[in-house]
Each structure stands twice: as C-alpha cells, then as structure tokens.
Amino acid sequence: MTSQQWFAVFLLLLAGVANSYGGLHSQEDTSNMQIQVDSRGLALMSIYCCISGLAGVYTEYILKKHQEVSLSLQNVLLYTYGVAFNLVGFLWTSGFQPSSFFQGFSVWTVIIIVTQAFNGLIMSAIFKHGSNIIRLFIIASAMGVTTILSMLLFSLQLNIYFYCAFGLVIISLVLYHKR
C-alpha cells in the first residue's frame, strides 16, 4: 500500500472514532456524560480488535489460497467449524436439552439470523475477490445508509460528530482509490 492509502485507512479509523463518540452524546443533559472505560475494559477491547482483525486476514488468506475451489464449497468448509463449535456450546449451556433450541425466538430473531447469514456470504465474496481493506470501506460506507434509515424510521437527530465522520469516510474513499 502507498503512503496515501495508509493515510486513507487512518482517516477511516478517525471516522469510526468520531461516529462512536458522537453516539455517546444525546440531545438531553450532556454535562454529566463520561466515558466509562477502565484499563481492563481497554485491554479486552484491544484483544477483541486484534482477534477480529487476525480472523479477517486469515479468512481472506484461506479463501484466496485455493482459487480453483468454488466459493460455495469454501463457505461450507469454513462455516462447518462455526456450526460445530456453536452446537457444542449450546448443548453444554442448555444441559444437553435440544428441545430448547428455538426457545425465545421471534420473527425478528429469524430475520436477524437470515440477514447475518447473507452478510457472511457477501463478506466471503469480498474476501475472495477483494481485500480486507475494501471490506472496511464497505462497512464504513454502510454508516450513511444506516443513518438515513434511522433518520426516516426513528427520527434520529444528527450531531457534529456524525457529519465529521461522514466527511472523513468520503475523503478516505477518495484518497484510497485515487491513482
């Protein structure tokens, strides 16, 4: 990557921080707002970010390693481990009572599961044919779509942090893809 692309990724990081920080502020009393993160929480967040990043890079490596294997077969092989581990975890925590598998599910739960499954399929296609950085730009760009939907559905009021984050995402996209 060029130094300009690294700068674009840094701007994307700043956009994520600005958007997250702006979500902490409400329209009511902001004089008493504080971020409550102790050293243990910061360490756990850092570990989570490292594991998530490494998992994304490793998944991209696995999908690109065998270009001749179809994406569908690669998804089946990758997700088999996740299904097996989650099934073992469920049986362990439920006391080996499979009858409680769908307990508490609603229509919204099924909708979330289906959309997350499609999200996984889309991400695997991006990993195989694109890169992990392109995935980050897609996720950051989705911030705009999510915000517009939230404005329409939930009357979301935007603040200066969102506008800064949105501007940084646009600048970052332009810088990253500029030749």
Coordinates of N, CA and C in Angstrom, one line a residue:
M1 N 0.8 -1.2 0.0 CA 0.0 0.0 0.0 C 0.9 1.2 0.0
T2 N 0.4 2.3 -0.6 CA 1.1 3.5 -0.7 C 0.9 4.3 0.6
S3 N 1.7 5.3 0.8 CA 1.5 6.2 2.0 C 0.2 6.9 2.0
Q4 N -0.3 7.2 0.8 CA -1.6 7.9 0.7 C -2.7 6.9 1.1
Q5 N -2.6 5.6 0.7 CA -3.6 4.7 1.1 C -3.6 4.4 2.6
W6 N -2.4 4.4 3.2 CA -2.3 4.3 4.7 C -2.9 5.5 5.4
F7 N -2.7 6.6 4.8 CA -3.4 7.8 5.4 C -4.9 7.7 5.3
A8 N -5.4 7.2 4.2 CA -6.8 7.0 4.0 C -7.4 6.0 5.0
V9 N -6.7 5.0 5.3 CA -7.1 4.0 6.3 C -7.1 4.7 7.7
F10 N -6.1 5.5 8.0 CA -6.1 6.3 9.2 C -7.3 7.2 9.4
L11 N -7.6 7.9 8.3 CA -8.8 8.7 8.3 C -10.1 7.9 8.5
L12 N -10.1 6.7 8.0 CA -11.2 5.8 8.2 C -11.3 5.4 9.7
L13 N -10.2 5.2 10.4 CA -10.1 5.0 11.8 C -10.7 6.2 12.6
L14 N -10.3 7.4 12.2 CA -10.8 8.6 12.9 C -12.3 8.7 12.7
A15 N -12.8 8.3 11.5 CA -14.2 8.4 11.2 C -15.0 7.5 12.2
G16 N -14.4 6.3 12.4 CA -15.1 5.3 13.3 C -15.1 5.9 14.7
V17 N -14.0 6.5 15.1 CA -13.9 7.0 16.5 C -14.9 8.1 16.6
A18 N -14.9 9.1 15.7 CA -15.8 10.2 15.7 C -17.3 9.8 15.8
N19 N -17.7 8.8 14.9 CA -19.0 8.3 14.9 C -19.4 7.6 16.2
S20 N -18.5 6.8 16.8 CA -18.8 6.1 18.0 C -18.9 7.1 19.2
Y21 N -18.0 8.1 19.2 CA -18.0 9.1 20.3 C -19.3 10.0 20.2
G22 N -19.7 10.3 19.0 CA -20.9 11.1 18.8 C -22.1 10.4 19.2
G23 N -22.1 9.0 19.2 CA -23.3 8.3 19.6 C -23.4 8.3 21.1
L24 N -22.4 8.7 21.8 CA -22.5 8.8 23.3 C -23.2 10.0 23.8
H25 N -23.3 11.0 22.9 CA -24.0 12.3 23.2 C -25.4 12.3 22.8
S26 N -26.3 12.6 23.8 CA -27.7 12.7 23.5 C -28.1 14.2 23.4
Q27 N -29.3 14.4 23.1 CA -29.8 15.8 23.0 C -30.1 16.4 24.4
E28 N -30.2 15.5 25.4 CA -30.6 16.0 26.7 C -29.3 16.5 27.4
D29 N -29.3 16.3 28.7 CA -28.2 16.9 29.6 C -26.9 16.1 29.2
T30 N -25.9 16.9 28.7 CA -24.6 16.3 28.4 C -23.6 16.7 29.3
S31 N -23.9 17.5 30.4 CA -22.9 18.0 31.3 C -22.3 16.9 32.2
N32 N -23.1 15.8 32.3 CA -22.6 14.7 33.2 C -22.1 13.5 32.5
M33 N -21.9 13.6 31.1 CA -21.6 12.4 30.3 C -20.1 12.2 30.5
Q34 N -19.8 10.9 30.7 CA -18.4 10.4 30.8 C -18.2 9.1 30.1
I35 N -17.1 8.9 29.6 CA -16.8 7.5 29.0 C -16.3 6.7 30.2
Q36 N -16.9 5.6 30.4 CA -16.5 4.7 31.5 C -15.8 3.5 30.9
V37 N -14.5 3.7 30.8 CA -13.6 2.6 30.3 C -12.4 2.5 31.3
D38 N -12.3 1.3 31.9 CA -11.1 1.2 32.8 C -10.0 0.4 32.0
S39 N -8.9 0.2 32.6 CA -7.8 -0.5 31.9 C -8.2 -1.9 31.5
R40 N -8.9 -2.6 32.3 CA -9.3 -4.0 32.0 C -10.2 -4.0 30.7
G41 N -11.2 -3.0 30.7 CA -12.0 -2.9 29.5 C -11.3 -2.5 28.3
L42 N -10.3 -1.6 28.4 CA -9.5 -1.2 27.3 C -8.6 -2.4 26.8
A43 N -8.1 -3.2 27.7 CA -7.3 -4.4 27.3 C -8.2 -5.4 26.6
L44 N -9.4 -5.6 27.1 CA -10.3 -6.6 26.4 C -10.8 -6.1 25.0
M45 N -11.0 -4.8 24.9 CA -11.3 -4.2 23.6 C -10.2 -4.4 22.6
S46 N -8.9 -4.2 23.1 CA -7.8 -4.3 22.3 C -7.6 -5.8 21.8
I47 N -7.8 -6.7 22.8 CA -7.7 -8.1 22.4 C -8.8 -8.5 21.4
Y48 N -10.0 -8.0 21.6 CA -11.1 -8.3 20.6 C -10.7 -7.8 19.3
C49 N -10.2 -6.5 19.2 CA -9.9 -6.0 17.9 C -8.8 -6.7 17.2
C50 N -7.8 -7.2 17.9 CA -6.7 -7.9 17.4 C -7.2 -9.3 16.8
I51 N -8.0 -10.0 17.6 CA -8.5 -11.3 17.2 C -9.4 -11.1 16.0
S52 N -10.3 -10.1 16.0 CA -11.2 -9.9 14.9 C -10.4 -9.6 13.6
G53 N -9.4 -8.7 13.7 CA -8.5 -8.4 12.6 C -7.8 -9.6 12.0
L54 N -7.2 -10.3 12.9 CA -6.5 -11.5 12.5 C -7.4 -12.6 11.9
A55 N -8.6 -12.7 12.4 CA -9.5 -13.6 11.9 C -9.9 -13.2 10.4
G56 N -10.1 -11.9 10.2 CA -10.5 -11.4 8.9 C -9.3 -11.7 7.9
V57 N -8.1 -11.4 8.3 CA -7.0 -11.6 7.4 C -6.8 -13.1 7.1
Y58 N -7.0 -14.0 8.2 CA -6.8 -15.4 8.0 C -7.9 -15.9 7.1
T59 N -9.1 -15.4 7.2 CA -10.2 -15.9 6.4 C -10.0 -15.5 4.9
E60 N -9.5 -14.3 4.7 CA -9.1 -13.8 3.4 C -8.0 -14.7 2.8
Y61 N -7.0 -15.1 3.6 CA -5.9 -16.0 3.2 C -6.5 -17.3 2.7
I62 N -7.4 -17.9 3.6 CA -7.9 -19.2 3.2 C -8.7 -19.2 1.9
L63 N -9.6 -18.1 1.8 CA -10.4 -18.0 0.6 C -9.6 -17.8 -0.7
K64 N -8.5 -17.1 -0.6 CA -7.7 -16.8 -1.8 C -6.6 -17.9 -2.0
K65 N -6.3 -18.7 -1.0 CA -5.3 -19.7 -1.2 C -5.7 -20.7 -2.3
H66 N -6.9 -21.1 -2.3 CA -7.4 -22.1 -3.3 C -8.4 -21.5 -4.2
Q67 N -7.9 -20.7 -5.2 CA -8.8 -20.0 -6.2 C -9.6 -21.0 -7.0
E68 N -9.1 -22.2 -7.2 CA -9.9 -23.2 -8.0 C -11.1 -23.8 -7.3
V69 N -11.2 -23.7 -6.0 CA -12.3 -24.2 -5.3 C -13.4 -23.2 -5.3
S70 N -14.6 -23.6 -5.5 CA -15.7 -22.7 -5.6 C -16.0 -22.0 -4.2
L71 N -16.5 -20.8 -4.3 CA -16.8 -20.0 -3.1 C -17.8 -20.8 -2.2
S72 N -18.8 -21.4 -2.9 CA -19.8 -22.1 -2.1 C -19.2 -23.2 -1.2
L73 N -18.3 -24.0 -1.9 CA -17.7 -25.1 -1.1 C -16.8 -24.6 0.0
Q74 N -16.1 -23.5 -0.3 CA -15.2 -22.9 0.7 C -16.1 -22.4 1.9
N75 N -17.2 -21.8 1.6 CA -18.1 -21.3 2.7 C -18.6 -22.5 3.5
V76 N -19.0 -23.6 2.9 CA -19.4 -24.8 3.7 C -18.3 -25.3 4.6
L77 N -17.1 -25.3 4.0 CA -16.0 -25.8 4.9 C -15.6 -24.9 6.0
L78 N -15.7 -23.5 5.7 CA -15.4 -22.6 6.8 C -16.5 -22.5 7.9
Y79 N -17.7 -22.6 7.5 CA -18.8 -22.4 8.4 C -19.1 -23.7 9.2
T80 N -18.6 -24.9 8.7 CA -18.8 -26.1 9.4 C -18.2 -26.0 10.8
Y81 N -17.0 -25.4 10.9 CA -16.4 -25.3 12.2 C -17.2 -24.4 13.2
G82 N -17.7 -23.3 12.6 CA -18.6 -22.4 13.5 C -19.8 -23.1 13.9
V83 N -20.5 -23.8 13.1 CA -21.7 -24.5 13.4 C -21.4 -25.6 14.5
A84 N -20.3 -26.3 14.3 CA -19.9 -27.4 15.3 C -19.6 -26.8 16.7
F85 N -18.8 -25.7 16.7 CA -18.4 -25.1 18.0 C -19.7 -24.5 18.7
N86 N -20.5 -23.8 17.9 CA -21.7 -23.3 18.5 C -22.7 -24.3 19.0
L87 N -22.8 -25.4 18.3 CA -23.7 -26.5 18.7 C -23.2 -27.1 20.0
V88 N -21.9 -27.3 20.1 CA -21.3 -27.8 21.3 C -21.5 -26.9 22.5
G89 N -21.3 -25.6 22.2 CA -21.6 -24.5 23.2 C -23.0 -24.5 23.7
F90 N -23.9 -24.6 22.7 CA -25.4 -24.6 23.1 C -25.7 -25.9 23.9
L91 N -25.3 -27.0 23.5 CA -25.6 -28.2 24.2 C -25.0 -28.2 25.6
W92 N -23.8 -27.6 25.7 CA -23.2 -27.5 27.1 C -23.9 -26.6 28.0
T93 N -24.4 -25.5 27.5 CA -25.1 -24.5 28.4 C -26.5 -24.9 28.6
S94 N -27.1 -25.6 27.7 CA -28.5 -26.0 27.9 C -28.7 -27.2 28.6
G95 N -27.7 -27.9 29.1 CA -27.8 -29.1 29.8 C -28.1 -30.3 28.9
F96 N -27.7 -30.2 27.6 CA -27.9 -31.2 26.6 C -29.4 -31.5 26.4
Q97 N -30.2 -30.4 26.3 CA -31.7 -30.5 26.1 C -31.9 -29.8 24.7
P98 N -31.9 -30.5 23.6 CA -32.0 -29.9 22.3 C -33.4 -29.3 22.1
S99 N -34.4 -29.7 22.9 CA -35.8 -29.2 22.8 C -35.9 -27.6 23.0
S100 N -34.9 -27.1 23.7 CA -34.9 -25.6 24.0 C -34.2 -24.8 22.9
F101 N -33.9 -25.4 21.8 CA -33.0 -24.7 20.8 C -33.7 -23.4 20.3
F102 N -35.0 -23.5 20.0 CA -35.7 -22.3 19.4 C -36.4 -21.5 20.5
Q103 N -36.2 -21.8 21.7 CA -36.9 -21.1 22.8 C -36.6 -19.7 22.8
G104 N -37.6 -18.8 22.8 CA -37.3 -17.4 22.9 C -37.2 -16.7 21.5
F105 N -37.2 -17.5 20.4 CA -37.1 -17.0 19.1 C -38.4 -16.2 18.7
S106 N -38.3 -15.1 18.0 CA -39.4 -14.4 17.5 C -39.2 -14.2 16.0
V107 N -40.1 -13.6 15.3 CA -39.9 -13.3 13.9 C -38.7 -12.4 13.7
W108 N -38.4 -11.5 14.6 CA -37.3 -10.6 14.4 C -36.0 -11.4 14.6
T109 N -36.0 -12.4 15.5 CA -34.8 -13.2 15.6 C -34.4 -13.9 14.3
V110 N -35.4 -14.5 13.7 CA -35.2 -15.2 12.4 C -34.7 -14.2 11.4
I111 N -35.3 -13.0 11.3 CA -34.9 -12.0 10.3 C -33.4 -11.6 10.5
I112 N -33.0 -11.5 11.8 CA -31.6 -11.1 12.1 C -30.7 -12.3 11.7
I113 N -31.1 -13.5 11.9 CA -30.3 -14.6 11.6 C -30.1 -14.7 10.1
V114 N -31.2 -14.5 9.3 CA -31.1 -14.6 7.9 C -30.3 -13.5 7.3
T115 N -30.4 -12.3 7.8 CA -29.6 -11.1 7.3 C -28.2 -11.3 7.6
Q116 N -27.9 -11.9 8.8 CA -26.5 -12.1 9.1 C -25.9 -13.2 8.3
A117 N -26.7 -14.2 7.9 CA -26.2 -15.3 7.0 C -25.8 -14.7 5.7
F118 N -26.7 -13.8 5.1 CA -26.4 -13.2 3.9 C -25.2 -12.3 4.0
N119 N -25.1 -11.6 5.1 CA -23.9 -10.7 5.3 C -22.6 -11.6 5.3
G120 N -22.7 -12.8 5.9 CA -21.5 -13.6 5.8 C -21.1 -14.1 4.4
L121 N -22.2 -14.4 3.6 CA -21.9 -14.8 2.2 C -21.3 -13.6 1.4
I122 N -21.9 -12.4 1.7 CA -21.3 -11.3 0.9 C -19.9 -11.0 1.4
M123 N -19.6 -11.1 2.7 CA -18.2 -10.8 3.1 C -17.3 -11.8 2.6
S124 N -17.7 -13.1 2.5 CA -16.8 -14.1 1.9 C -16.5 -13.8 0.5
A125 N -17.5 -13.3 -0.3 CA -17.2 -13.0 -1.7 C -16.3 -11.8 -1.8
I126 N -16.4 -10.8 -0.8 CA -15.5 -9.7 -0.8 C -14.1 -10.2 -0.5
F127 N -14.0 -11.1 0.5 CA -12.6 -11.6 0.9 C -12.0 -12.3 -0.3
K128 N -12.8 -13.1 -1.0 CA -12.2 -13.9 -2.1 C -11.8 -13.1 -3.3
H129 N -12.6 -12.1 -3.6 CA -12.3 -11.3 -4.8 C -11.8 -9.9 -4.6
G130 N -11.9 -9.4 -3.3 CA -11.4 -8.1 -3.0 C -10.3 -8.2 -1.9
S131 N -10.4 -7.4 -0.9 CA -9.5 -7.5 0.2 C -10.2 -7.1 1.5
N132 N -9.5 -7.3 2.6 CA -10.0 -6.9 3.9 C -10.2 -5.4 4.1
I133 N -9.3 -4.6 3.4 CA -9.5 -3.2 3.5 C -10.7 -2.7 2.7
I134 N -11.0 -3.3 1.6 CA -12.2 -3.0 0.9 C -13.4 -3.3 1.7
R135 N -13.4 -4.4 2.5 CA -14.5 -4.7 3.4 C -14.7 -3.6 4.4
L136 N -13.6 -3.0 5.0 CA -13.7 -2.0 5.9 C -14.3 -0.7 5.3
F137 N -14.0 -0.4 4.1 CA -14.6 0.7 3.4 C -16.1 0.5 3.1
I138 N -16.5 -0.7 2.8 CA -17.9 -1.1 2.6 C -18.6 -0.9 3.9
I139 N -18.1 -1.4 5.0 CA -18.7 -1.2 6.3 C -18.8 0.2 6.7
A140 N -17.8 1.0 6.5 CA -17.8 2.4 6.8 C -18.8 3.2 6.0
S141 N -19.0 2.8 4.7 CA -19.9 3.4 3.8 C -21.4 3.1 4.2
A142 N -21.5 1.9 4.8 CA -22.9 1.5 5.3 C -23.3 2.4 6.4
M143 N -22.4 3.1 7.0 CA -22.8 4.1 8.1 C -23.8 5.1 7.5
G144 N -23.6 5.6 6.3 CA -24.5 6.5 5.7 C -25.9 5.9 5.5
V145 N -26.0 4.7 4.9 CA -27.2 4.1 4.7 C -28.0 3.9 6.0
T146 N -27.3 3.4 7.0 CA -27.9 3.1 8.3 C -28.4 4.4 8.9
T147 N -27.6 5.5 8.8 CA -28.1 6.7 9.4 C -29.3 7.3 8.7
I148 N -29.3 7.2 7.4 CA -30.5 7.7 6.6 C -31.8 6.9 7.0
L149 N -31.6 5.5 7.1 CA -32.8 4.7 7.6 C -33.2 5.1 9.0
S150 N -32.2 5.3 9.9 CA -32.5 5.7 11.2 C -33.2 7.0 11.3
M151 N -32.8 7.9 10.4 CA -33.5 9.2 10.4 C -34.9 9.1 10.0
L152 N -35.2 8.2 9.0 CA -36.5 8.0 8.5 C -37.4 7.2 9.5
L153 N -36.9 6.2 10.0 CA -37.6 5.3 10.9 C -37.7 5.7 12.3
F154 N -36.7 6.3 12.9 CA -36.6 6.6 14.3 C -36.4 8.0 14.6
S155 N -36.5 8.9 13.6 CA -36.3 10.4 13.8 C -35.0 10.7 14.5
L156 N -34.0 10.0 14.0 CA -32.6 10.2 14.6 C -32.2 11.7 14.3
Q157 N -31.7 12.3 15.4 CA -31.1 13.7 15.2 C -29.6 13.5 15.1
L158 N -29.0 14.1 14.1 CA -27.6 14.0 13.8 C -26.9 15.1 14.6
N159 N -25.6 14.8 14.9 CA -24.8 15.8 15.6 C -23.5 16.0 14.8
I160 N -22.7 16.9 15.2 CA -21.5 17.3 14.5 C -20.5 16.1 14.3
Y161 N -20.5 15.2 15.3 CA -19.6 14.1 15.2 C -19.9 13.2 14.0
F162 N -21.2 13.0 13.7 CA -21.6 12.2 12.6 C -21.2 12.9 11.3
Y163 N -21.4 14.2 11.2 CA -21.0 14.9 10.0 C -19.5 14.9 9.8
C164 N -18.7 15.0 10.8 CA -17.3 14.8 10.7 C -16.9 13.4 10.2
A165 N -17.5 12.4 10.8 CA -17.3 11.0 10.5 C -17.6 10.8 9.0
F166 N -18.8 11.2 8.6 CA -19.2 11.0 7.2 C -18.3 11.7 6.2
G167 N -17.9 12.9 6.6 CA -16.9 13.6 5.7 C -15.6 12.9 5.6
L168 N -15.1 12.4 6.8 CA -13.8 11.6 6.8 C -13.9 10.3 6.0
V169 N -15.1 9.7 6.0 CA -15.3 8.4 5.2 C -15.2 8.8 3.7
I170 N -15.8 9.9 3.3 CA -15.8 10.3 1.9 C -14.4 10.6 1.4
I171 N -13.7 11.4 2.3 CA -12.3 11.8 1.9 C -11.4 10.6 1.9
S172 N -11.6 9.7 2.8 CA -10.8 8.4 2.9 C -11.1 7.6 1.6
L173 N -12.3 7.4 1.2 CA -12.6 6.7 0.0 C -11.9 7.3 -1.2
V174 N -12.0 8.6 -1.3 CA -11.4 9.3 -2.5 C -9.9 9.1 -2.5
L175 N -9.2 9.3 -1.3 CA -7.8 9.2 -1.2 C -7.3 7.7 -1.4
Y176 N -8.1 6.8 -0.9 CA -7.6 5.4 -1.1 C -7.7 4.9 -2.5
H177 N -8.7 5.4 -3.3 CA -8.8 4.9 -4.7 C -8.2 5.8 -5.7
K178 N -7.6 7.0 -5.3 CA -7.0 7.9 -6.2 C -5.7 7.4 -6.7
R179 N -5.5 7.5 -7.9 CA -4.2 6.9 -8.5 C -3.2 8.0 -8.6

